[in-house]
Amino acid sequence: MAAATDTISFSRGAPSLDIVDIEGLKAATVAAFDKDPARIAGYGTSVGYPPLREWIADKHGVAVDQVLVTNGSMQADAFLFDALVTPETPVIVERPTYDRTLLGLRNRRGDLHPIGLESDGLDVAALEEALKGGLRPKLAHIIPNFQNPAGVTLSAAKRTRLLELATEYGFTIFEDDPYLDIRFRGESLPTMLSLDTQGSVVFASSFSKTVCPGLRTGYLVGPTNLIGKIASMATNTYIAPNMLAQATIFQFAVSGALETSIHNVRKALAERADALAAALSRHLPDAEFTVPDGGYFLWVDLGPEVDVHKLLPAAQERGVQVVKGTDFVLEGGEHSLRLAYSAVPADRVDEGVRRLAAAIEDCKLFVAIS
Amino acid sequence: MAAATDTISFSRGAPSLDIVDIEGLKAATVAAFDKDPARIAGYGTSVGYPPLREWIADKHGVAVDQVLVTNGSMQADAFLFDALVTPETPVIVERPTYDRTLLGLRNRRGDLHPIGLESDGLDVAALEEALKGGLRPKLAHIIPNFQNPAGVTLSAAKRTRLLELATEYGFTIFEDDPYLDIRFRGESLPTMLSLDTQGSVVFASSFSKTVCPGLRTGYLVGPTNLIGKIASMATNTYIAPNMLAQATIFQFAVSGALETSIHNVRKALAERADALAAALSRHLPDAEFTVPDGGYFLWVDLGPEVDVHKLLPAAQERGVQVVKGTDFVLEGGEHSLRLAYSAVPADRVDEGVRRLAAAIEDCKLFVAIS
């Protein structure tokens, strides 16, 4: 048994260093300096490093002027929210959803309407009900693949229906899709962006999950007018995003290293997700969860007797870090956790869950004694 | 004579590629990947790459928690303005001043009070007059060294007096100092940051002028509380700035390449500034300007018969680009230009000014004919 001081963290949605291709990135940076020194050194343009912008447009089959490459996809979210959300703007969010997005929308004082998730993604029938009841959202924030934190994926049928509703009720779907390429089981589903014929979708993704977070490169794809407006906001905020990082990502992609990296990440994450599911079944047989087909996260419901506010310090004491469910909802979440398996090598997962189970027992014991 | 199609640009405040140390940067990036792969790959922290943050703190003799490293210093400005400037906030600006800063303040609907510049910087007596008259600014935006666009430097005596006024009237000095290290003549003056004992100064600088713009790395130094507040804003906006670029800058600095780069930039810019002054005296003997002791820019007054709105297209036609004075003031500037000599090799400067003089003649001729 490892010492409890050697903490195992299921908290951060980041890849462990062993699945980041440092040598490949180093070679890509050198190639970038050798091939395009003027554009790496210069101010650049707010829409991003032009060859990477073209590569992204090609990947998604859109016009180049529909793409804006940013300093990470959180920055893309921030620009989009600044463009579309003012106080009282009605916004649909998933329940649960990514805590940082929720905070970004709350900070802009959007009027948030949470819609629950099912095992095949957003409860679109409940959304339709709300729309029929008079709700007129401007924006719906949807994480379609391997949702953060729930791990579920929006079905093909629901994607189509959601687009129909967006057209009918005139709202924009913000398809927030950083995990698109991190599917390790089953067939990929088409993005709503690719199905959209009405300009209803703004799509965001990132290289944080497929390359690494430290290069802080994400992007938006959307209607030309909106992208142009956001490009002006970007110029006024920072002139241009990071040219060195974006040129490095571009060289990494065209060299083939990106494809290899995605393959390796998928393989490692499949092992980690399976190890986590097995460990949960072994140490916490009453816990409820869905085994994910991709992405970084697993959402686990621990039942009404577990209060995550008490569990977190007990888990920390036992040497395991998790994120409490309450961070991902406006109300509720007291009995749930988000477990990120992206950063925990498969051979450490079982020990992590064993510690978590012990921490849950500590809490129950404490309740029984007190 | 070069063909007019080969445009000479005095418009952009960027270094030409021949004074950027591409090989040194490449080596610095490789060193960064070799020495600190985990921190380059990971999400990092909103305050910046820790070793670079410490290096900056050391350079300015401040505590580490007074420093925040950002994606370029424009992003630092944006955070600072978001923290301090709301609609109607009274703000002192220099007249003329950097167009992008002016736009940032106008976009936040600050109540801007321009104070003129003299050959030794801000007209501090005029500011004092305004303060005595009841003006109570929250912020004063000052570019102390080789001001953009005017090229002038705030004298030591005025720095001291400005700090006294900031204390007496309770405003914050935003010391915006990207050209600090680009002095090529005369003695350096102490920053107001280093003279400040009251926490009245927030200081910003950048590696865009000493290394290159494409690495988009700038920073803020200020009171711990304010920096902490801005660090939270940065977390919510982009989680962390670019770790690859910041680690590269850090390795570039500690290897000694930064010092060499600054030496080379100074030498080249001194030559370019002198060539520009000589060419102006030769081709435009009536133009008024101050020969700068550092920085990137020279401000030239062409006299009342020149309208820069007419001159710009004529100059473009002759194959020379400049920025009109009107961009740098709320009102006026019609007879002035900003000439950036940072991007024009010394042997091209004379030809550029010859074209500018010809364009001025074209405009006069046009007026005479029409």
mmCIF file of C-alpha atoms in Angstrom, chain A:
data_model
loop_
_atom_site.group_PDB
_atom_site.id
_atom_site.type_symbol
_atom_site.label_atom_id
_atom_site.label_comp_id
_atom_site.label_asym_id
_atom_site.label_seq_id
_atom_site.Cartn_x
_atom_site.Cartn_y
_atom_site.Cartn_z
ATOM 1 C CA MET A 1 0.000 0.000 0.000
ATOM 2 C CA ALA A 2 1.285 3.455 -0.931
ATOM 3 C CA ALA A 3 1.670 6.022 1.820
ATOM 4 C CA ALA A 4 -1.344 8.328 2.096
ATOM 5 C CA THR A 5 0.960 11.327 1.733
ATOM 6 C CA ASP A 6 1.487 10.336 -1.904
ATOM 7 C CA THR A 7 -1.848 11.824 -2.953
ATOM 8 C CA ILE A 8 -3.728 10.352 -5.912
ATOM 9 C CA SER A 9 -5.693 13.057 -7.706
ATOM 10 C CA PHE A 10 -8.923 12.415 -9.575
ATOM 11 C CA SER A 11 -9.578 16.139 -9.474
ATOM 12 C CA ARG A 12 -7.997 17.802 -12.490
ATOM 13 C CA GLY A 13 -9.086 17.164 -16.055
ATOM 14 C CA ALA A 14 -5.562 17.148 -17.397
ATOM 15 C CA PRO A 15 -3.490 14.428 -19.043
ATOM 16 C CA SER A 16 -0.591 12.963 -17.068
ATOM 17 C CA LEU A 17 2.832 13.803 -18.465
ATOM 18 C CA ASP A 18 3.431 10.221 -19.671
ATOM 19 C CA ILE A 19 0.775 10.672 -22.374
ATOM 20 C CA VAL A 20 2.095 14.036 -23.601
ATOM 21 C CA ASP A 21 4.524 13.730 -26.545
ATOM 22 C CA ILE A 22 7.217 16.106 -25.273
ATOM 23 C CA GLU A 23 9.796 15.022 -27.868
ATOM 24 C CA GLY A 24 7.261 15.452 -30.663
ATOM 25 C CA LEU A 25 6.363 18.916 -29.400
ATOM 26 C CA LYS A 26 10.010 19.893 -29.169
ATOM 27 C CA ALA A 27 10.542 18.826 -32.790
ATOM 28 C CA ALA A 28 7.389 20.718 -33.820
ATOM 29 C CA THR A 29 8.635 23.928 -32.170
ATOM 30 C CA VAL A 30 12.001 23.641 -33.883
ATOM 31 C CA ALA A 31 10.241 23.049 -37.217
ATOM 32 C CA ALA A 32 8.053 26.095 -36.596
ATOM 33 C CA PHE A 33 11.076 28.351 -35.971
ATOM 34 C CA ASP A 34 12.872 26.930 -39.014
ATOM 35 C CA LYS A 35 9.968 27.173 -41.434
ATOM 36 C CA ASP A 36 8.153 30.342 -40.429
ATOM 37 C CA PRO A 37 10.300 32.575 -38.169
ATOM 38 C CA ALA A 38 8.716 35.833 -39.364
ATOM 39 C CA ARG A 39 5.203 34.843 -38.372
ATOM 40 C CA ILE A 40 6.274 33.403 -35.023
ATOM 41 C CA ALA A 41 8.205 36.541 -34.139
ATOM 42 C CA GLY A 42 5.663 39.072 -35.396
ATOM 43 C CA TYR A 43 2.487 40.358 -33.773
ATOM 44 C CA GLY A 44 0.296 38.081 -35.835
ATOM 45 C CA THR A 45 -3.425 38.520 -36.145
ATOM 46 C CA SER A 46 -6.306 38.111 -33.715
ATOM 47 C CA VAL A 47 -7.859 35.278 -35.732
ATOM 48 C CA GLY A 48 -4.866 33.048 -34.996
ATOM 49 C CA TYR A 49 -1.823 31.633 -36.759
ATOM 50 C CA PRO A 50 -3.047 31.448 -40.372
ATOM 51 C CA PRO A 51 -1.860 27.908 -41.263
ATOM 52 C CA LEU A 52 -3.438 26.467 -38.084
ATOM 53 C CA ARG A 53 -6.640 28.374 -38.794
ATOM 54 C CA GLU A 54 -6.741 26.813 -42.274
ATOM 55 C CA TRP A 55 -6.012 23.360 -40.847
ATOM 56 C CA ILE A 56 -8.945 23.699 -38.426
ATOM 57 C CA ALA A 57 -11.262 24.965 -41.183
ATOM 58 C CA ASP A 58 -10.305 21.956 -43.266
ATOM 59 C CA LYS A 59 -10.855 19.524 -40.353
ATOM 60 C CA HIS A 60 -14.398 20.828 -39.855
ATOM 61 C CA GLY A 61 -15.197 21.494 -43.520
ATOM 62 C CA VAL A 62 -15.943 25.187 -43.016
ATOM 63 C CA ALA A 63 -14.721 28.444 -44.554
ATOM 64 C CA VAL A 64 -11.526 29.865 -43.055
ATOM 65 C CA ASP A 65 -13.287 33.067 -41.972
ATOM 66 C CA GLN A 66 -15.551 30.975 -39.746
ATOM 67 C CA VAL A 67 -12.585 30.067 -37.520
ATOM 68 C CA LEU A 68 -10.907 31.981 -34.682
ATOM 69 C CA VAL A 69 -7.990 30.393 -32.800
ATOM 70 C CA THR A 70 -7.660 31.519 -29.188
ATOM 71 C CA ASN A 71 -5.454 31.251 -26.092
ATOM 72 C CA GLY A 72 -7.251 28.097 -24.926
ATOM 73 C CA SER A 73 -10.943 27.373 -25.366
ATOM 74 C CA MET A 74 -11.904 29.052 -22.064
ATOM 75 C CA GLN A 75 -10.832 32.314 -23.702
ATOM 76 C CA ALA A 76 -13.031 31.385 -26.661
ATOM 77 C CA ASP A 77 -15.953 30.857 -24.243
ATOM 78 C CA ALA A 78 -15.236 34.201 -22.587
ATOM 79 C CA PHE A 79 -15.336 36.074 -25.906
ATOM 80 C CA LEU A 80 -18.516 34.277 -26.965
ATOM 81 C CA PHE A 81 -20.233 35.044 -23.673
ATOM 82 C CA ASP A 82 -19.087 38.666 -23.846
ATOM 83 C CA ALA A 83 -20.606 38.850 -27.328
ATOM 84 C CA LEU A 84 -23.939 37.192 -26.508
ATOM 85 C CA VAL A 85 -24.686 37.252 -22.775
ATOM 86 C CA THR A 86 -25.648 40.387 -20.860
ATOM 87 C CA PRO A 87 -27.517 40.511 -17.522
ATOM 88 C CA GLU A 88 -30.841 38.633 -17.737
ATOM 89 C CA THR A 89 -30.031 36.949 -21.081
ATOM 90 C CA PRO A 90 -31.810 33.566 -20.908
ATOM 91 C CA VAL A 91 -29.280 30.731 -21.287
ATOM 92 C CA ILE A 92 -29.839 26.959 -21.237
ATOM 93 C CA VAL A 93 -27.189 25.003 -19.337
ATOM 94 C CA GLU A 94 -26.876 21.296 -18.707
ATOM 95 C CA ARG A 95 -27.335 19.971 -15.172
ATOM 96 C CA PRO A 96 -24.638 19.136 -14.112
ATOM 97 C CA THR A 97 -22.183 21.091 -16.251
ATOM 98 C CA TYR A 98 -18.577 22.322 -16.356
ATOM 99 C CA ASP A 99 -18.015 24.511 -13.304
ATOM 100 C CA ARG A 100 -15.900 27.132 -15.088
ATOM 101 C CA THR A 101 -18.490 27.701 -17.811
ATOM 102 C CA LEU A 102 -21.204 27.958 -15.183
ATOM 103 C CA LEU A 103 -19.134 30.567 -13.346
ATOM 104 C CA GLY A 104 -18.496 32.503 -16.570
ATOM 105 C CA LEU A 105 -22.232 32.675 -17.259
ATOM 106 C CA ARG A 106 -23.059 33.564 -13.653
ATOM 107 C CA ASN A 107 -20.425 36.315 -13.616
ATOM 108 C CA ARG A 108 -22.167 37.859 -16.635
ATOM 109 C CA ARG A 109 -25.468 37.534 -14.729
ATOM 110 C CA GLY A 110 -27.136 35.429 -17.421
ATOM 111 C CA ASP A 111 -30.565 34.039 -16.530
ATOM 112 C CA LEU A 112 -29.586 30.362 -16.348
ATOM 113 C CA HIS A 113 -32.053 27.557 -16.977
ATOM 114 C CA PRO A 114 -30.597 24.145 -16.104
ATOM 115 C CA ILE A 115 -31.935 21.146 -18.025
ATOM 116 C CA GLY A 116 -31.108 17.668 -16.706
ATOM 117 C CA LEU A 117 -28.954 15.052 -18.385
ATOM 118 C CA GLU A 118 -29.947 11.491 -19.264
ATOM 119 C CA SER A 119 -27.641 8.638 -20.175
ATOM 120 C CA ASP A 120 -27.885 9.810 -23.820
ATOM 121 C CA GLY A 121 -27.286 13.464 -23.019
ATOM 122 C CA LEU A 122 -29.511 16.494 -22.518
ATOM 123 C CA ASP A 123 -33.145 15.791 -21.675
ATOM 124 C CA VAL A 124 -34.319 17.345 -24.934
ATOM 125 C CA ALA A 125 -37.972 16.595 -24.128
ATOM 126 C CA ALA A 126 -37.674 18.664 -20.953
ATOM 127 C CA LEU A 127 -36.109 21.486 -22.967
ATOM 128 C CA GLU A 128 -38.960 21.291 -25.481
ATOM 129 C CA GLU A 129 -41.443 21.438 -22.618
ATOM 130 C CA ALA A 130 -39.760 24.592 -21.295
ATOM 131 C CA LEU A 131 -39.749 26.170 -24.761
ATOM 132 C CA LYS A 132 -43.438 25.386 -25.203
ATOM 133 C CA GLY A 133 -43.980 26.924 -21.795
ATOM 134 C CA GLY A 134 -42.623 30.215 -23.086
ATOM 135 C CA LEU A 135 -38.879 30.105 -22.395
ATOM 136 C CA ARG A 136 -36.954 31.937 -25.132
ATOM 137 C CA PRO A 137 -33.249 31.307 -24.612
ATOM 138 C CA LYS A 138 -30.620 33.163 -26.593
ATOM 139 C CA LEU A 139 -28.024 30.453 -26.096
ATOM 140 C CA ALA A 140 -27.862 26.785 -25.106
ATOM 141 C CA HIS A 141 -24.524 25.559 -23.764
ATOM 142 C CA ILE A 142 -24.093 21.885 -24.651
ATOM 143 C CA ILE A 143 -21.082 19.594 -24.122
ATOM 144 C CA PRO A 144 -22.096 16.858 -26.558
ATOM 145 C CA ASN A 145 -19.334 14.279 -26.172
ATOM 146 C CA PHE A 146 -18.276 12.669 -22.849
ATOM 147 C CA GLN A 147 -19.807 15.548 -21.008
ATOM 148 C CA ASN A 148 -17.875 17.269 -18.230
ATOM 149 C CA PRO A 149 -18.658 16.257 -15.508
ATOM 150 C CA ALA A 150 -21.255 13.570 -16.308
ATOM 151 C CA GLY A 151 -19.364 11.613 -18.974
ATOM 152 C CA VAL A 152 -22.492 11.056 -21.094
ATOM 153 C CA THR A 153 -22.795 11.641 -24.865
ATOM 154 C CA LEU A 154 -25.658 13.317 -26.713
ATOM 155 C CA SER A 155 -27.282 10.785 -29.080
ATOM 156 C CA ALA A 156 -27.564 11.355 -32.824
ATOM 157 C CA ALA A 157 -31.349 11.656 -32.626
ATOM 158 C CA LYS A 158 -31.117 14.279 -29.888
ATOM 159 C CA ARG A 159 -28.542 16.272 -31.875
ATOM 160 C CA THR A 160 -30.957 16.480 -34.796
ATOM 161 C CA ARG A 161 -33.895 17.398 -32.561
ATOM 162 C CA LEU A 162 -31.904 20.057 -30.733
ATOM 163 C CA LEU A 163 -30.998 21.689 -34.059
ATOM 164 C CA GLU A 164 -34.666 21.692 -35.056
ATOM 165 C CA LEU A 165 -35.580 23.367 -31.785
ATOM 166 C CA ALA A 166 -32.811 25.940 -32.237
ATOM 167 C CA THR A 167 -34.228 26.857 -35.638
ATOM 168 C CA GLU A 168 -37.824 26.873 -34.430
ATOM 169 C CA TYR A 169 -37.191 28.960 -31.329
ATOM 170 C CA GLY A 170 -34.304 31.030 -32.655
ATOM 171 C CA PHE A 171 -31.503 30.259 -30.204
ATOM 172 C CA THR A 172 -27.818 29.567 -30.721
ATOM 173 C CA ILE A 173 -26.362 26.204 -29.733
ATOM 174 C CA PHE A 174 -22.918 26.574 -28.179
ATOM 175 C CA GLU A 175 -21.437 23.158 -28.979
ATOM 176 C CA ASP A 176 -18.558 22.936 -26.527
ATOM 177 C CA ASP A 177 -16.628 19.914 -27.690
ATOM 178 C CA PRO A 178 -13.097 19.530 -26.306
ATOM 179 C CA TYR A 179 -13.422 15.727 -26.085
ATOM 180 C CA LEU A 180 -14.501 15.176 -29.714
ATOM 181 C CA ASP A 181 -11.369 13.192 -30.620
ATOM 182 C CA ILE A 182 -11.059 11.330 -27.304
ATOM 183 C CA ARG A 183 -13.561 8.567 -28.089
ATOM 184 C CA PHE A 184 -12.092 5.187 -27.182
ATOM 185 C CA ARG A 185 -15.176 2.987 -27.805
ATOM 186 C CA GLY A 186 -18.076 3.022 -30.261
ATOM 187 C CA GLU A 187 -18.763 5.123 -33.333
ATOM 188 C CA SER A 188 -18.247 8.861 -33.541
ATOM 189 C CA LEU A 189 -21.386 10.930 -33.971
ATOM 190 C CA PRO A 190 -21.577 13.917 -36.304
ATOM 191 C CA THR A 191 -21.077 17.314 -34.675
ATOM 192 C CA MET A 192 -24.108 19.596 -34.645
ATOM 193 C CA LEU A 193 -21.854 22.048 -36.479
ATOM 194 C CA SER A 194 -21.648 19.627 -39.410
ATOM 195 C CA LEU A 195 -25.439 19.053 -39.394
ATOM 196 C CA ASP A 196 -26.324 22.733 -39.117
ATOM 197 C CA THR A 197 -27.684 24.436 -42.226
ATOM 198 C CA GLN A 198 -29.133 27.519 -40.483
ATOM 199 C CA GLY A 199 -26.104 29.079 -38.798
ATOM 200 C CA SER A 200 -27.488 28.006 -35.412
ATOM 201 C CA VAL A 201 -24.273 26.531 -34.018
ATOM 202 C CA VAL A 202 -21.116 28.023 -32.556
ATOM 203 C CA PHE A 203 -18.601 25.268 -31.987
ATOM 204 C CA ALA A 204 -15.594 25.313 -29.673
ATOM 205 C CA SER A 205 -12.793 22.846 -29.224
ATOM 206 C CA SER A 206 -9.273 22.665 -27.917
ATOM 207 C CA PHE A 207 -5.894 21.033 -28.263
ATOM 208 C CA SER A 208 -5.614 20.745 -24.467
ATOM 209 C CA LYS A 209 -7.026 17.213 -24.451
ATOM 210 C CA THR A 210 -5.271 15.915 -27.572
ATOM 211 C CA VAL A 211 -1.848 17.621 -27.274
ATOM 212 C CA CYS A 212 -1.531 19.231 -23.827
ATOM 213 C CA PRO A 213 -3.047 22.140 -21.870
ATOM 214 C CA GLY A 214 0.140 24.222 -21.494
ATOM 215 C CA LEU A 215 0.101 25.327 -25.132
ATOM 216 C CA ARG A 216 -3.254 27.024 -24.345
ATOM 217 C CA THR A 217 -4.728 26.654 -27.806
ATOM 218 C CA GLY A 218 -8.449 26.401 -28.453
ATOM 219 C CA TYR A 219 -10.781 27.658 -31.141
ATOM 220 C CA LEU A 220 -14.249 28.780 -32.154
ATOM 221 C CA VAL A 221 -16.098 27.956 -35.367
ATOM 222 C CA GLY A 222 -19.247 29.901 -36.156
ATOM 223 C CA PRO A 223 -21.101 32.207 -38.497
ATOM 224 C CA THR A 224 -18.730 34.612 -40.260
ATOM 225 C CA ASN A 225 -20.354 37.745 -38.817
ATOM 226 C CA LEU A 226 -20.092 36.575 -35.239
ATOM 227 C CA ILE A 227 -16.504 35.372 -35.712
ATOM 228 C CA GLY A 228 -15.635 38.757 -37.231
ATOM 229 C CA LYS A 229 -17.132 40.545 -34.242
ATOM 230 C CA ILE A 230 -15.209 38.324 -31.823
ATOM 231 C CA ALA A 231 -12.000 38.851 -33.830
ATOM 232 C CA SER A 232 -12.370 42.600 -33.166
ATOM 233 C CA MET A 233 -12.859 41.908 -29.461
ATOM 234 C CA ALA A 234 -9.722 39.747 -29.533
ATOM 235 C CA THR A 235 -7.707 42.499 -31.269
ATOM 236 C CA ASN A 236 -8.754 44.961 -28.580
ATOM 237 C CA THR A 237 -7.979 42.510 -25.790
ATOM 238 C CA TYR A 238 -4.594 41.057 -26.766
ATOM 239 C CA ILE A 239 -3.832 42.017 -30.411
ATOM 240 C CA ALA A 240 -3.188 38.370 -31.280
ATOM 241 C CA PRO A 241 -3.008 35.013 -29.514
ATOM 242 C CA ASN A 242 0.243 33.119 -29.018
ATOM 243 C CA MET A 243 1.948 32.596 -32.373
ATOM 244 C CA LEU A 244 4.690 30.285 -31.050
ATOM 245 C CA ALA A 245 2.245 27.853 -29.459
ATOM 246 C CA GLN A 246 -0.096 27.865 -32.445
ATOM 247 C CA ALA A 247 2.719 27.337 -34.946
ATOM 248 C CA THR A 248 3.967 24.463 -32.771
ATOM 249 C CA ILE A 249 0.508 22.837 -32.760
ATOM 250 C CA PHE A 250 0.334 23.277 -36.533
ATOM 251 C CA GLN A 251 3.698 21.572 -37.129
ATOM 252 C CA PHE A 252 2.731 18.850 -34.643
ATOM 253 C CA ALA A 253 -0.456 18.239 -36.633
ATOM 254 C CA VAL A 254 1.028 18.202 -40.131
ATOM 255 C CA SER A 255 3.948 15.971 -39.091
ATOM 256 C CA GLY A 256 1.516 13.217 -38.088
ATOM 257 C CA ALA A 257 2.503 13.455 -34.409
ATOM 258 C CA LEU A 258 -0.974 14.692 -33.476
ATOM 259 C CA GLU A 259 -2.617 11.567 -34.855
ATOM 260 C CA THR A 260 -0.182 9.365 -32.936
ATOM 261 C CA SER A 261 -0.744 11.429 -29.817
ATOM 262 C CA ILE A 262 -4.529 11.061 -30.060
ATOM 263 C CA HIS A 263 -4.122 7.305 -30.523
ATOM 264 C CA ASN A 264 -1.942 7.051 -27.409
ATOM 265 C CA VAL A 265 -4.204 9.266 -25.312
ATOM 266 C CA ARG A 266 -7.268 7.208 -26.272
ATOM 267 C CA LYS A 267 -5.523 3.950 -25.405
ATOM 268 C CA ALA A 268 -4.326 5.184 -22.023
ATOM 269 C CA LEU A 269 -7.671 6.737 -21.127
ATOM 270 C CA ALA A 270 -9.599 3.594 -22.060
ATOM 271 C CA GLU A 271 -7.387 1.632 -19.670
ATOM 272 C CA ARG A 272 -7.827 4.229 -16.938
ATOM 273 C CA ALA A 273 -11.597 4.440 -17.367
ATOM 274 C CA ASP A 274 -11.922 0.650 -17.268
ATOM 275 C CA ALA A 275 -9.695 0.418 -14.220
ATOM 276 C CA LEU A 276 -11.788 3.095 -12.513
ATOM 277 C CA ALA A 277 -15.088 1.326 -13.284
ATOM 278 C CA ALA A 278 -13.666 -1.964 -12.014
ATOM 279 C CA ALA A 279 -12.329 -0.371 -8.834
ATOM 280 C CA LEU A 280 -15.633 1.378 -8.122
ATOM 281 C CA SER A 281 -17.519 -1.914 -8.534
ATOM 282 C CA ARG A 282 -15.033 -3.597 -6.207
ATOM 283 C CA HIS A 283 -14.737 -0.989 -3.415
ATOM 284 C CA LEU A 284 -18.046 0.905 -3.697
ATOM 285 C CA PRO A 285 -20.566 -1.656 -4.956
ATOM 286 C CA ASP A 286 -23.548 0.629 -4.204
ATOM 287 C CA ALA A 287 -22.221 3.581 -6.191
ATOM 288 C CA GLU A 288 -24.014 4.406 -9.436
ATOM 289 C CA PHE A 289 -22.151 5.507 -12.531
ATOM 290 C CA THR A 290 -22.029 5.165 -16.333
ATOM 291 C CA VAL A 291 -18.858 3.717 -17.841
ATOM 292 C CA PRO A 292 -17.736 6.392 -20.305
ATOM 293 C CA ASP A 293 -16.892 5.718 -23.966
ATOM 294 C CA GLY A 294 -14.444 8.579 -24.106
ATOM 295 C CA GLY A 295 -13.305 11.781 -22.491
ATOM 296 C CA TYR A 296 -11.737 12.411 -19.134
ATOM 297 C CA PHE A 297 -14.490 12.074 -16.528
ATOM 298 C CA LEU A 298 -16.802 9.723 -14.695
ATOM 299 C CA TRP A 299 -19.701 10.969 -12.568
ATOM 300 C CA VAL A 300 -20.578 8.867 -9.566
ATOM 301 C CA ASP A 301 -23.666 9.034 -7.338
ATOM 302 C CA LEU A 302 -22.859 7.783 -3.844
ATOM 303 C CA GLY A 303 -26.358 7.713 -2.393
ATOM 304 C CA PRO A 304 -28.142 9.971 0.114
ATOM 305 C CA GLU A 305 -26.083 8.931 3.145
ATOM 306 C CA VAL A 306 -22.916 10.515 1.707
ATOM 307 C CA ASP A 307 -22.447 14.280 2.037
ATOM 308 C CA VAL A 308 -19.613 15.363 -0.262
ATOM 309 C CA HIS A 309 -18.849 18.426 1.852
ATOM 310 C CA LYS A 310 -17.834 16.061 4.667
ATOM 311 C CA LEU A 311 -16.287 13.526 2.319
ATOM 312 C CA LEU A 312 -13.807 15.893 0.672
ATOM 313 C CA PRO A 313 -11.641 16.609 3.742
ATOM 314 C CA ALA A 314 -11.803 12.930 4.767
ATOM 315 C CA ALA A 315 -10.659 11.911 1.274
ATOM 316 C CA GLN A 316 -7.859 14.466 1.379
ATOM 317 C CA GLU A 317 -6.755 12.943 4.695
ATOM 318 C CA ARG A 318 -6.751 9.481 3.114
ATOM 319 C CA GLY A 319 -4.632 10.785 0.206
ATOM 320 C CA VAL A 320 -7.135 11.042 -2.616
ATOM 321 C CA GLN A 321 -8.524 14.144 -4.328
ATOM 322 C CA VAL A 322 -11.923 14.385 -6.018
ATOM 323 C CA VAL A 323 -14.298 17.219 -6.999
ATOM 324 C CA LYS A 324 -17.664 17.497 -5.288
ATOM 325 C CA GLY A 325 -20.824 17.374 -7.367
ATOM 326 C CA THR A 326 -22.084 20.646 -5.947
ATOM 327 C CA ASP A 327 -19.498 22.527 -8.045
ATOM 328 C CA PHE A 328 -21.291 21.571 -11.265
ATOM 329 C CA VAL A 329 -24.895 22.551 -10.519
ATOM 330 C CA LEU A 330 -26.706 25.656 -9.308
ATOM 331 C CA GLU A 331 -28.468 23.543 -6.646
ATOM 332 C CA GLY A 332 -27.961 19.970 -5.404
ATOM 333 C CA GLY A 333 -25.042 17.628 -6.161
ATOM 334 C CA GLU A 334 -24.363 16.853 -2.464
ATOM 335 C CA HIS A 335 -24.209 13.114 -3.030
ATOM 336 C CA SER A 336 -22.154 13.014 -6.212
ATOM 337 C CA LEU A 337 -18.514 13.295 -7.258
ATOM 338 C CA ARG A 338 -16.671 13.921 -10.504
ATOM 339 C CA LEU A 339 -13.726 11.598 -10.963
ATOM 340 C CA ALA A 340 -11.168 12.573 -13.601
ATOM 341 C CA TYR A 341 -9.215 9.496 -14.675
ATOM 342 C CA SER A 342 -7.062 11.364 -17.217
ATOM 343 C CA ALA A 343 -4.194 11.997 -14.842
ATOM 344 C CA VAL A 344 -4.078 8.708 -12.902
ATOM 345 C CA PRO A 345 -2.055 5.841 -14.417
ATOM 346 C CA ALA A 346 -4.115 2.618 -14.551
ATOM 347 C CA ASP A 347 -1.999 0.877 -11.883
ATOM 348 C CA ARG A 348 -2.792 3.630 -9.351
ATOM 349 C CA VAL A 349 -6.536 3.792 -9.929
ATOM 350 C CA ASP A 350 -7.494 0.898 -7.658
ATOM 351 C CA GLU A 351 -5.513 2.314 -4.741
ATOM 352 C CA GLY A 352 -7.176 5.696 -5.272
ATOM 353 C CA VAL A 353 -10.667 4.250 -5.134
ATOM 354 C CA ARG A 354 -9.744 2.080 -2.124
ATOM 355 C CA ARG A 355 -8.784 5.293 -0.302
ATOM 356 C CA LEU A 356 -12.017 6.958 -1.401
ATOM 357 C CA ALA A 357 -14.058 4.020 -0.059
ATOM 358 C CA ALA A 358 -12.152 4.212 3.231
ATOM 359 C CA ALA A 359 -12.887 7.952 3.446
ATOM 360 C CA ILE A 360 -16.599 7.258 2.923
ATOM 361 C CA GLU A 361 -16.454 4.737 5.780
ATOM 362 C CA ASP A 362 -14.679 7.364 7.934
ATOM 363 C CA CYS A 363 -17.561 9.775 7.338
ATOM 364 C CA LYS A 364 -20.226 7.154 8.134
ATOM 365 C CA LEU A 365 -18.350 6.188 11.300
ATOM 366 C CA PHE A 366 -18.168 9.853 12.258
ATOM 367 C CA VAL A 367 -21.919 10.247 11.780
ATOM 368 C CA ALA A 368 -22.557 7.050 13.813
ATOM 369 C CA ILE A 369 -20.359 8.263 16.696
ATOM 370 C CA SER A 370 -21.456 11.889 16.817
#
